[in-house]
Short mmCIF file of C-alpha atoms in Angstrom, two decimals:
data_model
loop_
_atom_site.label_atom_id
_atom_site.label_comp_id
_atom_site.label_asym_id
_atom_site.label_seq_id
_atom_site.Cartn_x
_atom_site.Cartn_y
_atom_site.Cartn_z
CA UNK A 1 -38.87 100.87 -49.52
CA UNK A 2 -35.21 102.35 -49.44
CA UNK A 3 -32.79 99.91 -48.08
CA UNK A 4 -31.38 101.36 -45.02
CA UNK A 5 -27.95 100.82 -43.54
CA UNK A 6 -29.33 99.40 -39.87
CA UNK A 7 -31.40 96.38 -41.48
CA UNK A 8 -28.17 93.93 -41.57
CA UNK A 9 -27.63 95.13 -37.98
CA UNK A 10 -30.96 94.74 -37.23
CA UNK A 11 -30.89 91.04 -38.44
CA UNK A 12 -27.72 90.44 -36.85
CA UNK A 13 -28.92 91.61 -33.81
CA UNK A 14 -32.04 89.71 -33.15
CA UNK A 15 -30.08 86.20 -33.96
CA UNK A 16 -28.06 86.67 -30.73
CA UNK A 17 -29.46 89.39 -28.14
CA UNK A 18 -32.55 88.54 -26.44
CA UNK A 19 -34.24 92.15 -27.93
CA UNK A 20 -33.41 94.61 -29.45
CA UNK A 21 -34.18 98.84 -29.16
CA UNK A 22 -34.46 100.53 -32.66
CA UNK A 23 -34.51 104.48 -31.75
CA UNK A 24 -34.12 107.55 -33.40
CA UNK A 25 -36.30 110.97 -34.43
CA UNK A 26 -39.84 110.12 -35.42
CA UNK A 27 -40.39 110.01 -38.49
CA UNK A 28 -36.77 108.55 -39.44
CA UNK A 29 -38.27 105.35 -40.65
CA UNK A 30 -37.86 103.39 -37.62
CA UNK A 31 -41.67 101.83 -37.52
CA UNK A 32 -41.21 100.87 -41.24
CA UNK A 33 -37.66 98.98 -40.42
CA UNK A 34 -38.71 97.53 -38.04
CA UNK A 35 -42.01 95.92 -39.69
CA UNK A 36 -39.75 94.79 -42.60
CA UNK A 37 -37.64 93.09 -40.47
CA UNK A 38 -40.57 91.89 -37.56
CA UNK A 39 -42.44 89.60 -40.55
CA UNK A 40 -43.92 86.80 -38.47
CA UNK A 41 -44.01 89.07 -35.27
CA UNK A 42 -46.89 90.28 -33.22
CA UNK A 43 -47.40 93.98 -33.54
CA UNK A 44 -47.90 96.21 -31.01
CA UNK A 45 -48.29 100.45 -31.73
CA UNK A 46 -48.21 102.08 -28.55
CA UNK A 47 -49.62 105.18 -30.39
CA UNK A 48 -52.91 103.67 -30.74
CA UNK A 49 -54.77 104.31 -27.39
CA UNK A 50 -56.30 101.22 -26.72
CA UNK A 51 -52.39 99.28 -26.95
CA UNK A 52 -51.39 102.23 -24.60
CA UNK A 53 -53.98 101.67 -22.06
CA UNK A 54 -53.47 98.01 -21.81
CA UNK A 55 -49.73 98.27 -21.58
CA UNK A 56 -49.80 100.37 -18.55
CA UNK A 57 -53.22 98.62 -16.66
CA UNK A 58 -50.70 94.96 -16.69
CA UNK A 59 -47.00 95.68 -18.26
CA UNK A 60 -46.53 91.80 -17.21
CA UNK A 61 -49.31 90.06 -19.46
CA UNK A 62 -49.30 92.88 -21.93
CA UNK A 63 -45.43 91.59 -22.67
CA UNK A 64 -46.32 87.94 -22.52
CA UNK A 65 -45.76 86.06 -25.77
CA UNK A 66 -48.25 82.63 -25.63
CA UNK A 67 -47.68 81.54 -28.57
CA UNK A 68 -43.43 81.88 -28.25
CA UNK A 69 -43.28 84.08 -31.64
CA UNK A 70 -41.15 87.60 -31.29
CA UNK A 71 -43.12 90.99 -30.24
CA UNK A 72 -42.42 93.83 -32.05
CA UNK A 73 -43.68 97.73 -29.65
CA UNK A 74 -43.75 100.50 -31.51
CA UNK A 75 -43.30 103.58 -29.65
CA UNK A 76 -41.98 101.95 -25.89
CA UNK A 77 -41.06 105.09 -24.25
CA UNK A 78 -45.06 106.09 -23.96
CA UNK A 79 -45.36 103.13 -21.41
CA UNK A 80 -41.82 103.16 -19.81
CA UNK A 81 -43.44 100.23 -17.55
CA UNK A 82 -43.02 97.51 -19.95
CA UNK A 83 -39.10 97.75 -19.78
CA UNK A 84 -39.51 96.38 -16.09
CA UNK A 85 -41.88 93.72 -17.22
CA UNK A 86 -39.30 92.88 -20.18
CA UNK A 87 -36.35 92.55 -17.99
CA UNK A 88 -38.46 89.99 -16.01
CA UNK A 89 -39.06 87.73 -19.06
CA UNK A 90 -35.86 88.21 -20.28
CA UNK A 91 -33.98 87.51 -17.25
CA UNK A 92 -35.87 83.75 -17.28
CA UNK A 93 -35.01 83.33 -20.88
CA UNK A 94 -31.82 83.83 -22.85
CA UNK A 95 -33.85 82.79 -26.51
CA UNK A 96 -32.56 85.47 -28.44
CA UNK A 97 -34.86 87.86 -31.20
CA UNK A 98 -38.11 87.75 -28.46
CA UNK A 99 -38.30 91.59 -28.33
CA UNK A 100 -38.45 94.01 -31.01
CA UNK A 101 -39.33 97.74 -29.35
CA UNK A 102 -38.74 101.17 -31.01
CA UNK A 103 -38.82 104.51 -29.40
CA UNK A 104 -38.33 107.85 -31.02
CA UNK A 105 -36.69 108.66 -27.21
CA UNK A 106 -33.30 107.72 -25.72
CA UNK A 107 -34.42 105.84 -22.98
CA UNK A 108 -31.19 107.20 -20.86
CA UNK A 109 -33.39 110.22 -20.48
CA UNK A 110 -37.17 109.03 -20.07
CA UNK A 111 -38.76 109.56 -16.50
CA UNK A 112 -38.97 106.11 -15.04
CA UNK A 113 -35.97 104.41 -16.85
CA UNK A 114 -32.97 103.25 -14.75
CA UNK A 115 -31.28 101.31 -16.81
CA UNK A 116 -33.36 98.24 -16.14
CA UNK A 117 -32.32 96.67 -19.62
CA UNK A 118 -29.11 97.51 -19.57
CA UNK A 119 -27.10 94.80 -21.16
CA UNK A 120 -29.78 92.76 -22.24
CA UNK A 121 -31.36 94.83 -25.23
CA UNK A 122 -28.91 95.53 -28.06
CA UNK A 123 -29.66 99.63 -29.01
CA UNK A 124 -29.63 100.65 -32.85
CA UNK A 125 -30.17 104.42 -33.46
CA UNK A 126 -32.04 105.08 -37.03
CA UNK A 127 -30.54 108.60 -38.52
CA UNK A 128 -32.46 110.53 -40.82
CA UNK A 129 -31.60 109.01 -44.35
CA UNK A 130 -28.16 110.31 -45.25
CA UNK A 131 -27.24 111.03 -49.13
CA UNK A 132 -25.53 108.21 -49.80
CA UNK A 133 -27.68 105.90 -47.89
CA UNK A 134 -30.67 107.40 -50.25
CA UNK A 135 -28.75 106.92 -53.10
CA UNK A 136 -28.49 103.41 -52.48
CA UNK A 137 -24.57 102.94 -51.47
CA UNK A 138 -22.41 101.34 -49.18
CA UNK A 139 -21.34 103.19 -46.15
CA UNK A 140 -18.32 102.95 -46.72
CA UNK A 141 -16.54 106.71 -46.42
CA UNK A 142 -14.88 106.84 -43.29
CA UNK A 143 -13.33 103.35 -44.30
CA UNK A 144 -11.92 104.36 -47.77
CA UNK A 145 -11.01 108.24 -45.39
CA UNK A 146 -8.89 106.25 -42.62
CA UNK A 147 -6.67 104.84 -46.10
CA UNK A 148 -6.67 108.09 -47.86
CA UNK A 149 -8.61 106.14 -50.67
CA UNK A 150 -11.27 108.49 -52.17
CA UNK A 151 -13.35 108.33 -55.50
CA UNK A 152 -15.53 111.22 -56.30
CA UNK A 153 -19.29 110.94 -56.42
CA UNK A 154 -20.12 110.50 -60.42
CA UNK A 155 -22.06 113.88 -59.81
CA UNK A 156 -20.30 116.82 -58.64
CA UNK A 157 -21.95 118.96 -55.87
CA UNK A 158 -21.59 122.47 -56.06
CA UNK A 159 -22.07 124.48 -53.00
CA UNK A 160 -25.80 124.96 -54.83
CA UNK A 161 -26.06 121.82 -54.74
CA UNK A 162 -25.11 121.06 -51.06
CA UNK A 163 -26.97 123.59 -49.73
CA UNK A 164 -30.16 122.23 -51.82
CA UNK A 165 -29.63 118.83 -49.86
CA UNK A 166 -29.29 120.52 -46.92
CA UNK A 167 -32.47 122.58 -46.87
CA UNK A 168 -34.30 119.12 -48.01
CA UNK A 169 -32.92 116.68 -45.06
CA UNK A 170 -33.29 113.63 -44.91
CA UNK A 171 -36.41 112.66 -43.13
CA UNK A 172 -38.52 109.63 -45.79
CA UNK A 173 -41.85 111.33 -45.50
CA UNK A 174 -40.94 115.26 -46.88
CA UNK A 175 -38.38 114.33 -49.62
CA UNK A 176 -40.74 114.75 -52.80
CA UNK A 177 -42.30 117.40 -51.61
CA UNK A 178 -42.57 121.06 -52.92
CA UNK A 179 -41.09 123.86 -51.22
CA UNK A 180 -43.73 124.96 -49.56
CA UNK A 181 -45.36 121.79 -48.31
CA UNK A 182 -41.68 120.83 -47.02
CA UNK A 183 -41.96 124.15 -44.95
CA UNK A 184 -45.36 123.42 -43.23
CA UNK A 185 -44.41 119.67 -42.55
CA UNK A 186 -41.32 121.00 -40.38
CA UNK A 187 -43.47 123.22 -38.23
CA UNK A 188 -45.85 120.61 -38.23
CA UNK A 189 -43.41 118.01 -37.20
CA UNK A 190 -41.32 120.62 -34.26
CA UNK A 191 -45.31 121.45 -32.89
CA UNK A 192 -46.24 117.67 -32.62
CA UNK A 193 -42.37 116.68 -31.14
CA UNK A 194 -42.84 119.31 -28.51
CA UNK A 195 -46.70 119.64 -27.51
CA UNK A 196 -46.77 115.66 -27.56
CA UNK A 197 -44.02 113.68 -27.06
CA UNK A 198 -41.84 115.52 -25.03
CA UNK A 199 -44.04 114.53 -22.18
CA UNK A 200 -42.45 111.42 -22.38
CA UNK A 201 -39.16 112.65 -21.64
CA UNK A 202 -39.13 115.35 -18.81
CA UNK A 203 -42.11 117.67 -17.14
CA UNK A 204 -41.95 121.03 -19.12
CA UNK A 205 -45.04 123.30 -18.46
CA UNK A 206 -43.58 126.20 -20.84
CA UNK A 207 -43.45 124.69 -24.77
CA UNK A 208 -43.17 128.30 -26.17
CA UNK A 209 -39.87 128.82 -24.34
CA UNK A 210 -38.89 125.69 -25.54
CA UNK A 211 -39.29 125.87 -28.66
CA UNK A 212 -37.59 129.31 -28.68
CA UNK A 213 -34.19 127.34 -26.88
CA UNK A 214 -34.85 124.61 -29.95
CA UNK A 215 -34.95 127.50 -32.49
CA UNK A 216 -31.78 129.38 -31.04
CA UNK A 217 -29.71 126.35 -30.70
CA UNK A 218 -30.44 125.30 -34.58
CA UNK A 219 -29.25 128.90 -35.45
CA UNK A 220 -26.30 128.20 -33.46
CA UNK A 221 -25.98 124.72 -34.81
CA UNK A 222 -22.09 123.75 -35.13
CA UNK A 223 -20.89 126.67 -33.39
CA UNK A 224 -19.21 127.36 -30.07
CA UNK A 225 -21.52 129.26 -27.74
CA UNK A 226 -22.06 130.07 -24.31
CA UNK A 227 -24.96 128.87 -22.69
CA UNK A 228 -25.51 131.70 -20.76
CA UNK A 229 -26.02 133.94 -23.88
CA UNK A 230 -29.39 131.58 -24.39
CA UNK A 231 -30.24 132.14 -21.00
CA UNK A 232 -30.23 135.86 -21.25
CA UNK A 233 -32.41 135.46 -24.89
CA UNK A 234 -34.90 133.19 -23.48
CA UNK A 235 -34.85 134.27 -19.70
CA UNK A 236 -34.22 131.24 -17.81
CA UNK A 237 -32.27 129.96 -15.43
CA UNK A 238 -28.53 128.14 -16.36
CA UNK A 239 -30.28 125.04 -14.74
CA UNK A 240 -33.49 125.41 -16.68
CA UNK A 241 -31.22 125.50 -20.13
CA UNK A 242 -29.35 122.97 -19.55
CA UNK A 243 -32.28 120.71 -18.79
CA UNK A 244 -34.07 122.29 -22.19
CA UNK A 245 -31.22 121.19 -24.13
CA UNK A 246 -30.57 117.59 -22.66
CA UNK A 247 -34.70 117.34 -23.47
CA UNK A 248 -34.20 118.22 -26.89
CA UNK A 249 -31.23 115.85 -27.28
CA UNK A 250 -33.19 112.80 -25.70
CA UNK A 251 -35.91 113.37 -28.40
CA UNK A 252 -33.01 113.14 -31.35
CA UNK A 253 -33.50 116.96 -32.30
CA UNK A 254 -29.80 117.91 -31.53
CA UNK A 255 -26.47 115.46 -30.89
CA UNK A 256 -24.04 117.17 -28.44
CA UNK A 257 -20.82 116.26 -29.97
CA UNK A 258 -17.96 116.39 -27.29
CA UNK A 259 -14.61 118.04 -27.12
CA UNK A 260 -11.62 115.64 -27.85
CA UNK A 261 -8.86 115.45 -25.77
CA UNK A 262 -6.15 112.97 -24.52
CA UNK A 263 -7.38 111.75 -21.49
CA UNK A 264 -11.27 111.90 -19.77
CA UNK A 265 -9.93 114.19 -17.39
CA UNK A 266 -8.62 116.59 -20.13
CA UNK A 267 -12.01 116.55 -21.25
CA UNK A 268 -13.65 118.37 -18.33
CA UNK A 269 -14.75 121.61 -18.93
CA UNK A 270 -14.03 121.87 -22.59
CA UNK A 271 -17.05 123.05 -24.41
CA UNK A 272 -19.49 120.80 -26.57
CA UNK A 273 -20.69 121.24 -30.09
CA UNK A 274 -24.30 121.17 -30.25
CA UNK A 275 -25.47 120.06 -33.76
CA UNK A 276 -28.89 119.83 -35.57
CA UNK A 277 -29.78 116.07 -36.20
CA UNK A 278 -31.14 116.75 -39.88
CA UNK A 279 -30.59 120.23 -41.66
CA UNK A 280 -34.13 120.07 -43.56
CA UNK A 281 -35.60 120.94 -40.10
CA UNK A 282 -33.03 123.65 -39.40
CA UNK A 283 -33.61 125.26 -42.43
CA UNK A 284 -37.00 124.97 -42.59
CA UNK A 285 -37.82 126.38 -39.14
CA UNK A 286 -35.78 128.92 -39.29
CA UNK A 287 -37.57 129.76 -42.26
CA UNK A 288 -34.32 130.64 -44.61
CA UNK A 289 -34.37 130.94 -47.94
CA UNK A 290 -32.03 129.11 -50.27
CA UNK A 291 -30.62 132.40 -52.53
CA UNK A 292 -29.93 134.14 -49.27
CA UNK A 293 -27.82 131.27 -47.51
CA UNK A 294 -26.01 130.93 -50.74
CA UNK A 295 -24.70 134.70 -50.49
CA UNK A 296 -24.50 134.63 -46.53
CA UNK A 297 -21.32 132.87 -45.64
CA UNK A 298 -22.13 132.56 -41.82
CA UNK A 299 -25.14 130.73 -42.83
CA UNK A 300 -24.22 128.44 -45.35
CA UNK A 301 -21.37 128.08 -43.36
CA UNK A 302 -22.79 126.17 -40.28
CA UNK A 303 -25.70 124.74 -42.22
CA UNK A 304 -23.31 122.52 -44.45
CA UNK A 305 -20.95 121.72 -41.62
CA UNK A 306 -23.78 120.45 -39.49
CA UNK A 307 -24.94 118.69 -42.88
CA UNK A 308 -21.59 117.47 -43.08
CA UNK A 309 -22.10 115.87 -39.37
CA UNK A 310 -25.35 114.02 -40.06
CA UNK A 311 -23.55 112.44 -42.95
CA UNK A 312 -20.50 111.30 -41.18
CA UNK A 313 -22.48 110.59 -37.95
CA UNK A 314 -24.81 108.31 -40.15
CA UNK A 315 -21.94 106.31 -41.26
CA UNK A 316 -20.17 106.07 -38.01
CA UNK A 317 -23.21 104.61 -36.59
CA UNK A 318 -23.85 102.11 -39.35
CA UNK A 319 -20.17 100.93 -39.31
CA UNK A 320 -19.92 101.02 -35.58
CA UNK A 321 -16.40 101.38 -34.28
CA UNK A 322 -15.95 105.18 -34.63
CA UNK A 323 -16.31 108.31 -32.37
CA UNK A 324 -16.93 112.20 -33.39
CA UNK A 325 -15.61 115.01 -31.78
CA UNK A 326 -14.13 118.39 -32.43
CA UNK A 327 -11.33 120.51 -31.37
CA UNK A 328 -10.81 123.66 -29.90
CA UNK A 329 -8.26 125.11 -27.93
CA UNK A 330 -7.18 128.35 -26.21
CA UNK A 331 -5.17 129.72 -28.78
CA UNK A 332 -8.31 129.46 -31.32
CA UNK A 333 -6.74 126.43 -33.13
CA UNK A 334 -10.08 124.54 -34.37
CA UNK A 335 -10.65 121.31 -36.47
CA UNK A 336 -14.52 120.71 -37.20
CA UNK A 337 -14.83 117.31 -36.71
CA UNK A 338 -12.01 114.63 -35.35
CA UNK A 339 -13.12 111.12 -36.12
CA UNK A 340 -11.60 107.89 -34.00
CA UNK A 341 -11.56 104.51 -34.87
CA UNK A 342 -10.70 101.26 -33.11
CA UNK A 343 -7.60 101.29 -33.15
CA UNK A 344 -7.44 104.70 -31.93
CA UNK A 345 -5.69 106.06 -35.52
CA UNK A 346 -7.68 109.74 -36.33
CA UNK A 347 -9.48 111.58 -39.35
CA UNK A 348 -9.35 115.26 -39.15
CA UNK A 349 -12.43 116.96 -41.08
CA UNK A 350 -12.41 120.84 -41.95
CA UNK A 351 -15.84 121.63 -43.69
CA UNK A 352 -15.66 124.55 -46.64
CA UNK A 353 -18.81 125.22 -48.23
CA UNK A 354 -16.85 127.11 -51.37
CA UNK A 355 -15.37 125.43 -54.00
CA UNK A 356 -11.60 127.20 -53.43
CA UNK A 357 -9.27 125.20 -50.84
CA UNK A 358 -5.44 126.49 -50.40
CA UNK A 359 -2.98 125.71 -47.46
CA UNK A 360 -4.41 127.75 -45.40
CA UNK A 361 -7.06 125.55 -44.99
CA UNK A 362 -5.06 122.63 -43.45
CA UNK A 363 -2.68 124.49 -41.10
CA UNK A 364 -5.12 123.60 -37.76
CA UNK A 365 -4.71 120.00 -38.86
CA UNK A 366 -0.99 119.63 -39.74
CA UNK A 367 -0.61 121.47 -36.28
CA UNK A 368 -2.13 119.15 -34.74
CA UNK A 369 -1.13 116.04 -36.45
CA UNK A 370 2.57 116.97 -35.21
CA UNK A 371 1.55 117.98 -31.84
CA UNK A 372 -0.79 116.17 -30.69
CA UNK A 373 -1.81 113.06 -32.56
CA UNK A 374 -0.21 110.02 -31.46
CA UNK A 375 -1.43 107.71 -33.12
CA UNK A 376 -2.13 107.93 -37.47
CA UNK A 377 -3.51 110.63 -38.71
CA UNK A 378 -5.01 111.41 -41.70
CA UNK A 379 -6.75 115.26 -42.60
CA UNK A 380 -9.02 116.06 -45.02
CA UNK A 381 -11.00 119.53 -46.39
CA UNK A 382 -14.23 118.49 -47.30
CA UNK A 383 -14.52 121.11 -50.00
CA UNK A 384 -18.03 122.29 -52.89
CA UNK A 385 -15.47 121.26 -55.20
CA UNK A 386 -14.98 118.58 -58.36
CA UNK A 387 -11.18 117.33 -57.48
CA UNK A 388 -9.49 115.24 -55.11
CA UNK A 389 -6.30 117.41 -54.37
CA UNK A 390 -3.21 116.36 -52.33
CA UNK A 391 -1.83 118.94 -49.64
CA UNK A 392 0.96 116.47 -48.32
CA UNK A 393 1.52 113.28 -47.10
CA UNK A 394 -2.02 112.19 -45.35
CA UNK A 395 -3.83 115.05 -46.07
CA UNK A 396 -6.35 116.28 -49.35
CA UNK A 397 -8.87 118.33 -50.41
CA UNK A 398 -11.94 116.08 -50.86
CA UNK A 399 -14.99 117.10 -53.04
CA UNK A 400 -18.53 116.41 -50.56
CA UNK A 401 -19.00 114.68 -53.74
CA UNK A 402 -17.17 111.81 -52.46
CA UNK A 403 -20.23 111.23 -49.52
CA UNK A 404 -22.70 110.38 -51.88
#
């Protein structure tokens, strides 16, 4: 099994909090965590119809542990009414490590769900393996980032290269295989995700028109868009979009990364990046080919920024104690990603999916280090290059290299 990130935090988690929620896509590797860490537990698989049915016919006895070991539920968001009958237990005992549940939903979103755990469940979202994570290393990026400490990957990455890991993702199941059978698993896996388990999210009647909002929105993954533009392609309502897109985010097939800005109120109305959650199903769906995206710079473009994202986002939630949103402001001054960390000091990240970088390249960042950062700042291009080049104090061209 590859050692993932979340396992320590796993551990750690079930020694003090009376449960804990493992979530993330299906098929990120959350079932097999979780049974790695859960030896000794009782296991119960909500996909299996005959768990299912009992959960719902008695929640209360189906959540009952006689025998005082820890109960691991696989799949919780199928039978929403065992949260209730958790919180119960829970409430009446403070043991910690007595509930393990997994859910391949955010349980913010699932019909029935009002935040009946809240504060009593610790919640532990499983990316898609990232690169370095597969590679077996330490997440430890951002960290080395925030101190402008950075040691290149012993294998270069070419843009080739990047783009190669892009189109593969990072989902356990799909990584050896060919080409082709990589293609068919994706449309296998967006059918399943939107036939099946988006019932467990929201009531949507019309799965063909959302699979075309899924399909446009991983075309425009990592750019700015209007959502009205996708409601003139698909024919829906504003309303009807909106609640699409919030759907698709709940099951873990898009992460809406916010605007930054200086104050929550600053924040309202400035437009969200929505970004793919793993670029082998981006690619795959939309059924690109690899030579192509190489030439086409709009393409490569936004599918190794969004790659770019998954990476950092899987570190940032491994670490814990760092935010990611982007900039964008009227006068078209744009920074791809702006990373925060505890103590409030900032990473700037500009994605290039060449292998040139000039001055040019920084001039959004050093604009906005001297305007509006107040607290440290540090900017980086994260470049398809081999060399670790210095554009002024706090601020270098990084090879992607240096994320493996």
């Amino acid at each position: 099994m590859i050692e993932r990130w979340q396992e320590s935090e796993l551990r750690s988690a079930l020694g003090v909090r009376r449960g804990v929620h493992l979530t993330g896509a299906r098929q990120s590797g959350k079932s097999t965590l979780a049974e790695y860490v859960a030896s000794g537990m009782r296991i119960l698989n909500l996909d299996e119809a005959a768990f299912l049915k009992a959960a719902k016919d008695d929640p209360q006895s189906f959540v009952e542990r006689p025998d005082g070991k820890p109960l691991m539920i696989d799949e919780i968001q199928k039978a929403p009414e065992l949260l209730e009958a958790i919180k119960i237990k829970v409430d009446h005992d403070n043991t910690p490590g007595q509930y393990l549940i997994t859910g391949s939903s955010n349980l913010r979103f699932v019909k029935a769900v009002r935040d009946s755990l809240a504060g009593r469940l610790a919640t532990i979202r499983l990316r898609t393996l990232a690169l370095a994570e597969l590679n077996g290393h330490a997440p430890d990026f951002l960290e080395r980032a925030f101190r402008g400490e950075f040691e290149a990957g012993a294998e270069a990455m070419g843009k080739r290269d990047v783009i190669r890991r892009a189109f593969v993702g990072g989902y356990p199941e799909q990584l050896d295989f060919s080409d082709s059978e990589r293609r068919r698993w994706f449309r296998g896996y967006l059918e399943d995700l939107l036939t099946k388990d988006v019932k467990d999210v929201t009531e949507i009647r019309k799965i063909d028109v959302l699979k075309e909002v899924a399909v446009w929105l991983m075309a425009h993954s990592s750019q700015y868009f209007a959502v009205d533009d996708l409601c003139t392609r698909a024919g829906i309502s504003k309303q009807t979009a909106e609640n699409y897109m919030e759907a698709l985010r709940a099951l873990y097939v898009f992460d809406k990364v916010p605007a930054w800005s200086k104050s929550d109120y600053d924040r309202i109305g400035k437009r969200a990046k929505w970004i793919v959650a793993d670029t082998g199903l981006m690619a795959n769906i939309l059924k690109w080919n690899e030579d192509a995206v190489f030439e086409e710079s709009a393409q490569n473009g936004k599918l190794v920024e969004s790659w770019v994202y998954h990476e950092l986002a899987a570190q940032a939630d491994a670490l814990g104690g760092y935010e990611i949103s982007q900039y964008r402001d009227k006068d078209k001054r744009e920074i791809d990603f702006l990373v925060e960390n505890d103590d409030g000091a900032l990473l700037g990240v500009e994605v290039k999916a060449g292998a040139l970088v000039g001055e040019d390249d920084f001039k959004h960042m050093k604009w906005f280090a001297k305007n509006l950062a107040k607290t440290p700042f540090t900017g980086i291009v994260l470049y398809a290059g081999k060399e670790i080049l210095p554009f002024g104090k706090g601020f270098h061209a990084v090879p992607m290299s240096c994320l493996a």
